[in-house]
Short mmCIF file of C-alpha atoms in Angstrom, two decimals:
data_model
loop_
_atom_site.label_atom_id
_atom_site.label_comp_id
_atom_site.label_asym_id
_atom_site.label_seq_id
_atom_site.Cartn_x
_atom_site.Cartn_y
_atom_site.Cartn_z
CA MET A 311 26.93 2.12 24.09
CA THR A 312 28.43 3.68 20.95
CA PRO A 313 32.20 3.97 20.40
CA VAL A 314 32.01 7.72 21.00
CA ALA A 315 30.02 7.22 24.20
CA GLU A 316 32.62 4.69 25.37
CA LEU A 317 35.40 7.17 24.59
CA ARG A 318 33.58 9.85 26.56
CA ALA A 319 33.10 7.42 29.45
CA ALA A 320 36.83 6.63 29.42
CA VAL A 321 37.65 10.35 29.64
CA GLU A 322 35.20 10.84 32.52
CA ALA A 323 36.53 7.77 34.37
CA ALA A 324 40.14 8.92 33.97
CA ALA A 325 39.21 12.39 35.19
CA ALA A 326 37.33 10.95 38.17
CA ALA A 327 40.35 8.83 39.11
CA LEU A 328 42.62 11.89 39.13
CA ALA A 329 40.07 13.96 41.04
CA ASP A 330 40.23 11.40 43.88
CA GLY A 331 36.76 12.18 45.18
CA GLY A 332 36.69 15.83 44.13
CA ARG A 333 33.97 16.96 41.77
CA SER A 334 33.76 19.52 39.02
CA ARG A 335 30.57 21.50 38.45
CA ALA A 336 30.53 20.44 34.81
CA LYS A 337 31.22 17.23 32.95
CA PRO A 338 34.22 17.23 30.63
CA THR A 339 33.37 17.77 26.99
CA LEU A 340 34.37 15.51 24.11
CA GLU A 341 34.19 17.31 20.80
CA ARG A 342 35.45 17.00 17.26
CA PRO A 343 37.98 19.82 16.73
CA LYS A 344 37.54 22.08 13.71
CA GLN A 345 41.23 21.74 12.85
CA ALA A 346 42.55 18.31 11.87
CA ASP A 347 45.88 18.84 13.63
CA HIS A 348 43.99 19.10 16.94
CA GLY A 349 43.15 15.41 16.87
CA ASP A 350 40.08 13.30 16.18
CA TYR A 351 38.45 14.37 19.44
CA ALA A 352 39.41 16.91 22.10
CA THR A 353 38.45 17.30 25.76
CA ASN A 354 38.63 20.09 28.34
CA ALA A 355 38.84 17.57 31.23
CA ALA A 356 42.22 18.83 32.45
CA LEU A 357 40.98 22.44 32.61
CA LEU A 358 38.09 21.34 34.82
CA LEU A 359 40.34 19.17 36.99
CA ALA A 360 43.04 21.80 37.61
CA PRO A 361 41.24 23.68 40.43
CA ILE A 362 40.29 20.39 42.10
CA VAL A 363 43.80 18.89 42.17
CA LYS A 364 45.37 22.34 42.64
CA ALA A 365 47.84 22.05 39.77
CA ALA A 366 48.50 23.85 36.49
CA PRO A 367 46.11 22.71 33.71
CA ARG A 368 48.92 21.56 31.39
CA ASP A 369 50.48 19.49 34.18
CA VAL A 370 47.09 17.93 34.89
CA ALA A 371 46.67 17.29 31.16
CA GLU A 372 49.96 15.33 31.04
CA ARG A 373 48.88 13.18 34.00
CA LEU A 374 45.42 12.67 32.49
CA ALA A 375 46.98 11.67 29.16
CA THR A 376 48.98 8.93 30.87
CA THR A 377 45.86 7.57 32.57
CA LEU A 378 43.90 7.66 29.34
CA ARG A 379 46.60 5.84 27.37
CA ASP A 380 46.41 2.99 29.88
CA ARG A 381 42.62 2.85 29.62
CA LEU A 382 42.39 3.07 25.83
CA GLY A 383 45.27 0.74 24.99
CA ASP A 384 45.84 0.10 21.29
CA THR A 385 42.73 2.05 20.24
CA ILE A 386 44.62 5.31 20.81
CA ASP A 387 47.47 6.40 18.55
CA ARG A 388 48.66 9.37 20.59
CA ILE A 389 47.46 12.08 22.95
CA GLU A 390 48.78 15.63 22.75
CA VAL A 391 48.40 18.56 25.14
CA GLY A 392 47.32 21.71 23.36
CA GLY A 393 46.77 25.34 24.29
CA PRO A 394 46.13 26.03 27.97
CA GLY A 395 45.51 22.35 28.74
CA PHE A 396 43.23 20.73 26.19
CA LEU A 397 43.80 17.06 25.45
CA ASN A 398 43.81 16.21 21.74
CA LEU A 399 43.07 12.53 21.13
CA PHE A 400 44.40 10.88 17.96
CA LEU A 401 42.68 7.52 17.59
CA ALA A 402 44.28 4.45 16.09
CA ASP A 403 42.93 2.97 12.87
CA ARG A 404 41.82 -0.08 14.84
CA TRP A 405 39.35 2.14 16.72
CA TYR A 406 37.86 3.21 13.38
CA THR A 407 37.58 -0.28 11.90
CA ASP A 408 36.05 -1.58 15.13
CA ALA A 409 33.55 1.29 15.04
CA VAL A 410 32.40 0.28 11.54
CA GLU A 411 31.65 -3.21 12.80
CA ARG A 412 29.70 -1.78 15.73
CA ILE A 413 27.59 0.30 13.33
CA LEU A 414 26.90 -2.70 11.09
CA ALA A 415 26.09 -4.94 14.05
CA ALA A 416 23.49 -2.45 15.27
CA GLY A 417 21.79 -2.53 11.85
CA ASP A 418 18.58 -0.51 11.59
CA ARG A 419 18.79 0.20 15.31
CA PHE A 420 21.99 2.22 14.97
CA GLY A 421 21.46 5.71 16.38
CA GLY A 422 18.25 5.01 18.31
CA GLY A 423 16.90 3.67 21.55
CA ALA A 424 18.89 5.84 23.96
CA ALA A 425 16.08 7.75 25.72
CA SER A 426 16.24 7.56 29.49
CA PRO A 427 13.65 7.66 30.82
CA ALA A 428 11.31 6.69 28.00
CA LEU A 429 8.19 8.88 28.12
CA LYS A 430 4.61 8.54 26.97
CA ILE A 431 4.08 11.57 24.72
CA ASN A 432 0.99 12.96 22.99
CA ILE A 433 1.74 15.15 19.96
CA GLU A 434 -1.27 17.00 18.63
CA PHE A 435 -0.40 18.67 15.34
CA VAL A 436 -1.96 20.31 12.30
CA SER A 437 -5.54 20.22 13.68
CA ALA A 438 -6.50 22.76 11.00
CA ASN A 439 -10.14 23.87 10.99
CA PRO A 440 -12.01 21.74 8.42
CA THR A 441 -13.29 24.80 6.57
CA GLY A 442 -10.87 24.42 3.69
CA PRO A 443 -8.12 22.21 2.30
CA LEU A 444 -4.74 22.01 3.97
CA THR A 445 -2.40 24.79 2.92
CA ALA A 446 1.38 24.88 2.48
CA ALA A 447 1.60 26.20 6.06
CA SER A 448 -0.22 23.08 7.27
CA GLY A 449 2.38 21.09 5.36
CA ARG A 450 5.07 22.52 7.62
CA HIS A 451 3.09 21.61 10.74
CA ALA A 452 2.43 18.10 9.43
CA ALA A 453 6.08 17.49 8.53
CA TYR A 454 7.31 18.88 11.85
CA GLY A 455 4.81 16.99 14.02
CA ASP A 456 5.26 13.70 12.20
CA GLY A 457 9.04 14.09 11.87
CA TRP A 458 9.42 14.85 15.57
CA ALA A 459 7.19 11.87 16.41
CA ARG A 460 9.38 9.61 14.26
CA VAL A 461 12.53 10.86 15.98
CA LEU A 462 11.00 10.41 19.43
CA GLU A 463 9.87 6.87 18.63
CA PHE A 464 13.30 5.97 17.27
CA HIS A 465 14.78 7.43 20.46
CA ARG A 466 12.55 4.93 22.39
CA HIS A 467 9.68 7.14 23.55
CA ASP A 468 6.05 5.99 23.31
CA VAL A 469 4.32 8.48 21.00
CA VAL A 470 0.66 9.06 20.14
CA ARG A 471 -0.10 11.30 17.13
CA ALA A 472 -3.37 13.17 17.56
CA TYR A 473 -5.48 15.45 15.37
CA TYR A 474 -7.97 17.67 17.22
CA PHE A 475 -10.95 17.96 14.88
CA ASN A 476 -12.79 21.25 15.44
CA ASP A 477 -16.31 20.36 14.30
CA THR A 478 -18.17 23.02 16.32
CA GLY A 479 -18.33 26.80 16.32
CA THR A 480 -19.10 29.71 14.02
CA GLN A 481 -16.51 28.93 11.33
CA GLY A 482 -18.39 25.79 10.35
CA GLU A 483 -21.62 27.80 10.11
CA GLN A 484 -19.87 30.36 7.88
CA LEU A 485 -18.71 27.53 5.64
CA GLY A 486 -22.32 26.25 5.44
CA GLU A 487 -23.59 29.69 4.43
CA SER A 488 -20.84 29.95 1.83
CA ILE A 489 -21.75 26.55 0.34
CA ARG A 490 -25.44 27.49 0.16
CA ALA A 491 -24.63 30.77 -1.55
CA ARG A 492 -22.52 28.99 -4.19
CA ALA A 493 -25.24 26.36 -4.69
CA ARG A 494 -27.67 29.23 -5.45
CA GLY A 495 -25.26 30.88 -7.84
CA LYS A 496 -24.47 33.74 -5.48
CA GLU A 497 -21.35 35.14 -3.87
CA PRO A 498 -20.59 33.96 -0.30
CA PRO A 499 -21.28 36.41 2.54
CA GLU A 500 -18.59 38.92 3.52
CA ASP A 501 -17.33 36.75 6.39
CA GLY A 502 -17.62 33.54 4.35
CA TYR A 503 -15.21 31.44 2.30
CA VAL A 504 -14.68 32.11 -1.40
CA GLY A 505 -12.20 29.47 -2.60
CA ASP A 506 -12.97 27.20 -5.54
CA TYR A 507 -13.29 24.31 -3.09
CA VAL A 508 -16.53 25.89 -1.78
CA ARG A 509 -18.06 25.60 -5.25
CA GLU A 510 -16.88 21.98 -5.39
CA LEU A 511 -18.56 21.27 -2.03
CA ALA A 512 -21.79 22.80 -3.28
CA GLU A 513 -21.70 20.44 -6.27
CA GLN A 514 -20.94 17.41 -4.07
CA ILE A 515 -23.83 17.92 -1.63
CA PRO A 516 -27.21 16.98 -3.20
CA GLY A 517 -29.88 19.66 -2.68
CA ALA A 518 -27.39 22.12 -1.17
CA ALA A 519 -29.35 25.12 -2.44
CA ASP A 520 -32.37 24.15 -0.32
CA MET A 521 -30.57 23.05 2.87
CA ASN A 522 -30.14 25.27 5.91
CA ALA A 523 -26.70 26.56 6.85
CA HIS A 524 -26.43 24.25 9.88
CA GLU A 525 -27.04 21.11 7.79
CA LEU A 526 -24.62 22.32 5.15
CA ALA A 527 -22.03 23.06 7.80
CA ARG A 528 -22.14 19.45 9.04
CA ALA A 529 -22.02 18.03 5.50
CA GLY A 530 -19.30 20.43 4.34
CA VAL A 531 -17.11 19.86 7.37
CA GLU A 532 -17.35 16.07 6.96
CA LEU A 533 -16.36 16.28 3.29
CA MET A 534 -13.49 18.65 4.01
CA PHE A 535 -12.20 16.48 6.81
CA GLU A 536 -12.14 13.40 4.57
CA ARG A 537 -10.15 15.44 2.07
CA ILE A 538 -7.77 16.59 4.82
CA LYS A 539 -7.19 13.00 5.95
CA ALA A 540 -6.54 11.89 2.36
CA THR A 541 -4.01 14.70 1.92
CA LEU A 542 -2.21 13.73 5.11
CA ARG A 543 -2.04 10.07 4.09
CA ALA A 544 -0.55 11.10 0.74
CA TYR A 545 1.94 13.19 2.74
CA ARG A 546 2.92 10.03 4.70
CA VAL A 547 1.35 11.23 7.93
CA GLU A 548 -0.70 8.66 9.83
CA TYR A 549 -2.52 9.54 13.05
CA ASP A 550 -3.29 7.32 16.00
CA VAL A 551 -6.20 9.45 17.23
CA PHE A 552 -8.72 11.80 15.60
CA PHE A 553 -10.38 13.59 18.48
CA ASN A 554 -13.69 15.34 17.75
CA GLU A 555 -14.33 18.54 19.68
CA ARG A 556 -18.05 17.83 19.41
CA SER A 557 -17.62 14.82 21.74
CA LEU A 558 -16.63 17.23 24.54
CA HIS A 559 -20.12 18.75 24.45
CA GLU A 560 -22.16 15.54 24.17
CA GLY A 561 -24.03 13.92 27.07
CA ARG A 562 -25.42 15.40 30.25
CA PRO A 563 -23.24 16.18 31.97
CA SER A 564 -20.81 16.57 29.09
CA PRO A 565 -17.02 16.39 29.51
CA VAL A 566 -17.01 20.21 29.42
CA ASP A 567 -19.68 20.33 32.15
CA ARG A 568 -17.68 17.95 34.33
CA ALA A 569 -14.39 19.81 33.77
CA LEU A 570 -15.95 23.15 34.70
CA ALA A 571 -17.56 21.61 37.78
CA ARG A 572 -14.16 20.37 38.94
CA GLU A 573 -12.61 23.78 38.34
CA GLU A 574 -15.39 25.37 40.37
CA GLU A 575 -14.95 22.87 43.17
CA ALA A 576 -11.27 23.79 43.26
CA GLY A 577 -12.21 27.46 43.61
CA HIS A 578 -10.83 28.52 40.23
CA LEU A 579 -14.08 29.87 38.70
CA TYR A 580 -16.01 33.08 39.24
CA ARG A 581 -18.95 34.86 37.58
CA SER A 582 -18.89 38.37 36.23
CA GLU A 583 -21.18 40.21 33.78
CA GLY A 584 -23.18 37.05 33.33
CA ALA A 585 -20.17 35.01 32.13
CA VAL A 586 -18.13 32.29 33.82
CA TRP A 587 -14.38 32.94 34.09
CA LEU A 588 -11.32 30.84 34.95
CA ARG A 589 -8.79 32.55 37.24
CA THR A 590 -5.82 31.95 34.94
CA THR A 591 -4.05 35.06 36.33
CA GLN A 592 -3.65 33.03 39.52
CA PHE A 593 -1.36 30.75 37.51
CA GLY A 594 0.68 33.29 35.54
CA ASP A 595 -1.64 34.33 32.68
CA ASP A 596 -1.94 38.04 31.85
CA LYS A 597 -5.74 38.02 32.23
CA ASP A 598 -8.53 35.68 33.27
CA ARG A 599 -10.29 33.70 30.54
CA VAL A 600 -13.98 33.31 29.76
CA LEU A 601 -15.23 29.71 29.80
CA GLN A 602 -18.92 30.39 29.32
CA ARG A 603 -20.39 33.47 27.69
CA SER A 604 -23.32 35.39 29.15
CA THR A 605 -25.47 33.63 26.53
CA GLY A 606 -24.65 30.30 28.17
CA GLN A 607 -22.52 29.19 25.22
CA PRO A 608 -19.14 27.63 26.10
CA THR A 609 -16.01 29.17 24.57
CA TYR A 610 -13.23 27.33 22.72
CA PHE A 611 -11.20 27.63 25.90
CA ALA A 612 -13.82 25.60 27.78
CA SER A 613 -13.20 22.81 25.25
CA ASP A 614 -9.48 23.18 25.92
CA VAL A 615 -10.03 22.62 29.63
CA ALA A 616 -11.97 19.41 29.04
CA TYR A 617 -9.57 18.18 26.35
CA GLN A 618 -6.42 18.77 28.42
CA GLU A 619 -8.07 17.00 31.34
CA ASP A 620 -8.87 14.06 29.04
CA LYS A 621 -5.23 13.81 27.91
CA LEU A 622 -3.94 13.97 31.46
CA ARG A 623 -6.36 11.22 32.45
CA ARG A 624 -4.86 9.04 29.68
CA GLY A 625 -1.53 9.15 31.50
CA PHE A 626 0.74 11.11 29.15
CA ASP A 627 4.01 12.34 30.61
CA LEU A 628 4.29 15.09 28.02
CA LEU A 629 1.68 16.94 25.96
CA VAL A 630 2.93 18.69 22.82
CA ILE A 631 0.95 21.12 20.66
CA PRO A 632 2.98 22.77 17.87
CA LEU A 633 1.21 26.00 16.83
CA GLY A 634 1.65 28.81 14.33
CA SER A 635 3.32 32.11 15.15
CA ASP A 636 -0.06 33.84 15.49
CA HIS A 637 -0.74 31.65 18.56
CA HIS A 638 2.17 32.85 20.68
CA GLY A 639 -0.20 34.30 23.29
CA TYR A 640 -1.80 30.88 23.67
CA ILE A 641 1.16 29.51 25.62
CA ALA A 642 0.62 31.37 28.91
CA ARG A 643 -3.09 30.59 29.11
CA MET A 644 -2.54 26.89 28.35
CA LYS A 645 0.25 26.65 30.94
CA ALA A 646 -2.11 28.32 33.43
CA LEU A 647 -4.83 25.84 32.47
CA MET A 648 -2.47 22.95 33.26
CA ALA A 649 -1.70 24.43 36.67
CA SER A 650 -5.42 24.87 37.36
CA LEU A 651 -5.83 21.14 36.71
CA ASP A 652 -3.16 20.49 39.35
CA ALA A 653 -0.69 19.33 36.68
CA ASP A 654 2.89 20.49 36.19
CA PRO A 655 2.78 23.18 33.45
CA ASP A 656 6.10 21.86 32.14
CA ARG A 657 4.26 18.72 31.05
CA LEU A 658 2.85 20.90 28.26
CA GLU A 659 5.06 22.14 25.43
CA ILE A 660 3.91 24.48 22.68
CA PRO A 661 6.59 24.91 20.01
CA ILE A 662 5.88 27.88 17.75
CA LEU A 663 6.31 27.37 14.01
CA GLN A 664 7.06 30.37 11.83
CA PHE A 665 5.60 31.11 8.41
CA VAL A 666 6.16 29.31 5.12
CA HIS A 667 6.60 31.43 2.00
CA ILE A 668 6.30 29.76 -1.37
CA VAL A 669 8.80 31.26 -3.79
CA GLU A 670 8.80 30.83 -7.56
CA ARG A 671 10.96 32.74 -10.02
CA GLY A 672 12.13 34.88 -7.12
CA ALA A 673 8.66 36.05 -6.03
CA ARG A 674 6.62 35.09 -2.98
CA ALA A 675 3.01 33.93 -3.27
CA SER A 676 0.45 35.52 -0.91
CA MET A 677 -1.90 33.22 0.95
CA SER A 678 -5.30 33.60 2.67
CA LYS A 679 -7.67 30.68 3.18
CA ARG A 680 -10.73 32.89 3.66
CA ARG A 681 -10.10 34.88 0.47
CA GLY A 682 -9.32 31.69 -1.43
CA GLU A 683 -5.80 32.90 -2.27
CA PHE A 684 -3.60 30.07 -1.10
CA ILE A 685 -1.49 27.16 -2.28
CA THR A 686 -2.89 23.87 -1.06
CA LEU A 687 -0.67 21.13 0.25
CA ASP A 688 -2.11 18.89 -2.49
CA ASP A 689 -0.94 21.39 -5.13
CA LEU A 690 2.50 21.62 -3.53
CA ILE A 691 2.87 17.84 -3.48
CA ALA A 692 1.76 17.64 -7.12
CA GLU A 693 4.29 20.34 -8.03
CA ILE A 694 7.46 19.09 -6.30
CA GLY A 695 6.55 15.73 -4.72
CA VAL A 696 6.25 14.50 -1.14
CA ASP A 697 9.98 14.00 -0.68
CA ALA A 698 11.02 17.53 -1.60
CA THR A 699 8.09 19.08 0.26
CA ARG A 700 8.85 17.28 3.51
CA PHE A 701 12.62 17.76 3.29
CA PHE A 702 12.36 21.50 2.62
CA MET A 703 9.75 21.91 5.38
CA LEU A 704 12.16 20.25 7.82
CA SER A 705 15.33 21.95 6.63
CA ARG A 706 15.02 24.90 9.03
CA SER A 707 14.35 25.13 12.75
CA ASN A 708 10.72 25.65 13.73
CA ASP A 709 11.42 29.23 14.88
CA SER A 710 12.79 30.24 11.45
CA THR A 711 10.72 31.32 8.46
CA ILE A 712 10.95 29.02 5.45
CA ASP A 713 11.21 30.29 1.89
CA LEU A 714 10.36 27.17 -0.11
CA ASP A 715 11.87 27.77 -3.54
CA LEU A 716 9.91 25.70 -6.06
CA ASP A 717 12.54 26.18 -8.76
CA LEU A 718 15.26 24.79 -6.49
CA ALA A 719 13.02 21.94 -5.31
CA ARG A 720 12.52 20.85 -8.93
CA GLU A 721 16.23 20.82 -9.74
CA GLN A 722 18.04 17.53 -10.19
CA SER A 723 21.42 18.86 -9.15
CA ALA A 724 23.78 19.12 -6.19
CA GLU A 725 22.17 22.48 -5.37
CA ASN A 726 18.94 20.71 -4.36
CA PRO A 727 19.61 19.18 -0.90
CA VAL A 728 16.98 16.44 -1.00
CA TYR A 729 18.09 15.36 -4.47
CA TYR A 730 21.73 15.37 -3.29
CA VAL A 731 21.01 13.14 -0.30
CA GLN A 732 18.81 10.74 -2.25
CA TYR A 733 21.39 10.58 -5.03
CA ALA A 734 24.06 9.59 -2.49
CA HIS A 735 21.84 6.70 -1.35
CA ALA A 736 21.20 5.65 -4.95
CA ARG A 737 24.93 5.89 -5.77
CA ILE A 738 25.83 3.59 -2.86
CA SER A 739 23.14 1.14 -3.98
CA SER A 740 24.65 1.21 -7.47
CA VAL A 741 28.13 0.50 -6.08
CA LEU A 742 26.82 -2.46 -4.07
CA ARG A 743 24.93 -3.81 -7.09
CA LYS A 744 28.09 -3.54 -9.18
CA ALA A 745 30.08 -5.39 -6.51
CA GLY A 746 27.43 -8.10 -6.48
CA GLU A 747 25.49 -9.62 -3.62
CA GLU A 748 28.02 -12.42 -3.13
CA ARG A 749 31.01 -10.06 -2.89
CA VAL A 750 29.20 -7.72 -0.49
CA GLY A 751 28.29 -10.73 1.65
CA GLN A 752 31.92 -11.80 1.68
CA ALA A 753 33.00 -8.30 2.68
CA LEU A 754 30.60 -8.29 5.60
CA GLU A 755 31.84 -11.68 6.78
CA ALA A 756 35.55 -11.20 6.03
CA ALA A 757 38.24 -11.06 8.72
CA ARG A 758 38.92 -7.57 10.05
CA PRO A 759 42.68 -6.96 9.86
CA THR A 760 44.00 -3.62 11.08
CA LEU A 761 44.47 -1.46 8.00
CA GLU A 762 46.04 1.92 7.44
CA LEU A 763 43.11 4.19 6.66
CA GLN A 764 42.84 7.22 4.41
CA ASP A 765 41.69 10.58 5.81
CA ALA A 766 38.45 10.30 3.82
CA GLU A 767 37.70 6.93 5.42
CA ARG A 768 38.26 8.28 8.92
CA ALA A 769 36.11 11.32 8.18
CA LEU A 770 33.26 9.10 7.00
CA VAL A 771 33.42 6.91 10.11
CA LYS A 772 33.39 9.97 12.38
CA LYS A 773 30.37 11.39 10.55
CA LEU A 774 28.54 8.05 10.88
CA LEU A 775 29.33 7.93 14.60
CA ALA A 776 27.79 11.38 15.04
CA PHE A 777 24.33 10.04 14.14
CA PRO A 778 23.26 8.81 17.62
CA GLU A 779 24.02 12.19 19.19
CA GLU A 780 22.17 13.99 16.39
CA VAL A 781 19.11 11.81 17.04
CA ALA A 782 19.33 12.50 20.78
CA GLU A 783 19.68 16.24 20.21
CA ALA A 784 16.82 16.29 17.71
CA ALA A 785 14.57 14.46 20.17
CA GLU A 786 15.49 16.44 23.27
CA ARG A 787 15.66 19.89 21.66
CA ARG A 788 12.62 19.34 19.41
CA ALA A 789 14.94 20.10 16.48
CA VAL A 790 14.02 17.81 13.59
CA HIS A 791 15.96 20.08 11.22
CA ARG A 792 19.16 18.64 12.71
CA ILE A 793 18.39 15.32 11.02
CA ALA A 794 17.96 17.04 7.64
CA ALA A 795 21.25 18.88 8.11
CA TYR A 796 22.99 15.68 9.21
CA ALA A 797 21.69 13.73 6.20
CA LEU A 798 23.08 16.37 3.85
CA GLU A 799 26.44 16.47 5.65
CA LEU A 800 26.72 12.68 5.61
CA ALA A 801 26.00 12.64 1.87
CA GLN A 802 28.71 15.27 1.34
CA VAL A 803 31.27 13.34 3.40
CA PHE A 804 30.43 10.14 1.50
CA THR A 805 30.86 11.96 -1.82
CA ALA A 806 34.36 13.03 -0.73
CA PHE A 807 35.13 9.44 0.32
CA TYR A 808 33.87 8.11 -3.02
CA ARG A 809 36.03 10.64 -4.86
CA ASP A 810 39.20 9.87 -2.90
CA CYS A 811 38.88 6.13 -2.23
CA GLN A 812 38.37 3.52 -4.92
CA VAL A 813 35.81 0.95 -3.76
CA ILE A 814 35.32 -1.70 -6.46
CA GLY A 815 38.66 -3.29 -7.30
CA ALA A 816 40.60 -1.65 -4.46
CA GLN A 817 43.71 -3.59 -3.50
CA PRO A 818 44.45 -5.52 -1.44
CA PRO A 819 41.04 -7.26 -1.15
CA GLU A 820 40.90 -6.39 2.58
CA VAL A 821 40.75 -2.70 1.62
CA GLU A 822 37.91 -3.35 -0.83
CA SER A 823 36.06 -5.28 1.90
CA LEU A 824 36.42 -2.43 4.38
CA ARG A 825 35.18 0.12 1.87
CA LEU A 826 32.22 -2.04 0.94
CA ARG A 827 31.38 -2.28 4.65
CA LEU A 828 31.61 1.50 4.86
CA CYS A 829 29.22 1.76 1.91
CA VAL A 830 26.71 -0.55 3.61
CA ALA A 831 26.95 1.38 6.89
CA THR A 832 26.52 4.71 5.12
CA ARG A 833 23.56 3.56 3.06
CA GLN A 834 21.79 2.23 6.14
CA THR A 835 22.38 5.49 8.03
CA ILE A 836 21.24 7.75 5.17
CA ALA A 837 18.12 5.60 4.76
CA ARG A 838 17.34 5.87 8.47
CA ALA A 839 17.87 9.64 8.51
CA LEU A 840 15.58 10.07 5.50
CA ASP A 841 12.97 7.82 7.07
CA LEU A 842 12.96 10.00 10.20
CA LEU A 843 12.12 12.90 7.88
CA GLY A 844 9.42 10.90 6.10
CA VAL A 845 11.46 10.99 2.88
CA SER A 846 12.09 7.98 0.63
CA ALA A 847 15.55 6.50 0.03
CA PRO A 848 15.62 5.40 -3.65
CA ASP A 849 17.99 2.73 -4.94
CA HIS A 850 17.87 4.16 -8.50
CA MET A 851 17.77 7.74 -9.76
#
């Protein structure tokens, strides 16, 4: 349990003791006030208790303060009653110095491992059609899916990263026709693909000009998928599972055949106009969905039925599929599909990711994969690097559009957030190198006398202690951007500490030791936050 969690537990226990069996509808809050004169932390516990004990909130606050002082002992400096009955807690410096030791003792585990219960989660992300290279938009999906998976794992969930490889359907055939046209020196068909990569594929496939479109589709898709996997590895994204859609249609009966048979046995299928339909309206969808066309060909949705059934059979507690904003209508039908499989629809989550706009010199670039007018993820990485690409992709919530400013991403200044955070890590590393390994070791092992702290030291400890809650919020609210924001804020608070508090040579030596311990704790926390984002933490810059 973290020092903040223990403080919250003390507030709740004191409130429960005063309530004498009565219960409030809400738990008391414990928050950091915006104004410094309102204490280190504040709670509304007395306001919640007042109706239960039938007394004025300020009177209850005074009684609660007395109980809390007894519980917290010498870790509390004073407790003040503010406003209509808020309790403002001013913590003693001993509480802060003890908190630093708790952070250091936790090491790389600080901030993680608090999930209860721990879930088995499947995150299927990117899954771009292998008809072209990954675009900048795919870079957002890859950063979000992998970043969220990292946060969930650090929070103690069991996570499987999956890529659903669409190797069937008409888009592959259109790619094959486009490759053949390029191999023959002609323009691709109107519904084909015209990017330079199509010409490259034509050059890579021997005898492409004489092959049929189906053969070229298979060869082209395989080459593109190898390129996609190489791009993802360069982007620091590793998958546990690559699931081929084609496997859902292989064998007799195939997984699709078996899934449709089970849906029919459950009474969820019907036939109309020669096609087979799933009654998704029975489960909240706006219209029923075709599973098999009148030609006998299965639809993509038929593959979805079989694939979701496969994932449920593998025992996942939660299925996550982040999708682009043009897939918003997909949510209702997939939730209905889950219900038709006799599974709780809430076991499926589909976060929607908004667009990415690449901005350079104040202008946005337009992107279309089919027209060949797009910025590839490879190009973006080559232009600004993996670190900047991932950080900027994770700097906004998934439901906000990103304007990725290439000029800003190239800057080596405090205006560039990823550079600022990495520079803070490198600066701390430089301080620790200057102190020397022996002196840092002594500082970590030195006695911990109670010292009078500076405001900047207290502010840094409080920001460090906020990390576990940020991880929990990022995991539970699917908000990886909170980690990026936290990393930047921590770097800013450390910079203020470094400005106001001499580290090397501070006197007496006990003060230097404490500040070196703060440096170690901050460096470890920045490194962990960056790692959750898939961003490196350099020791030199």
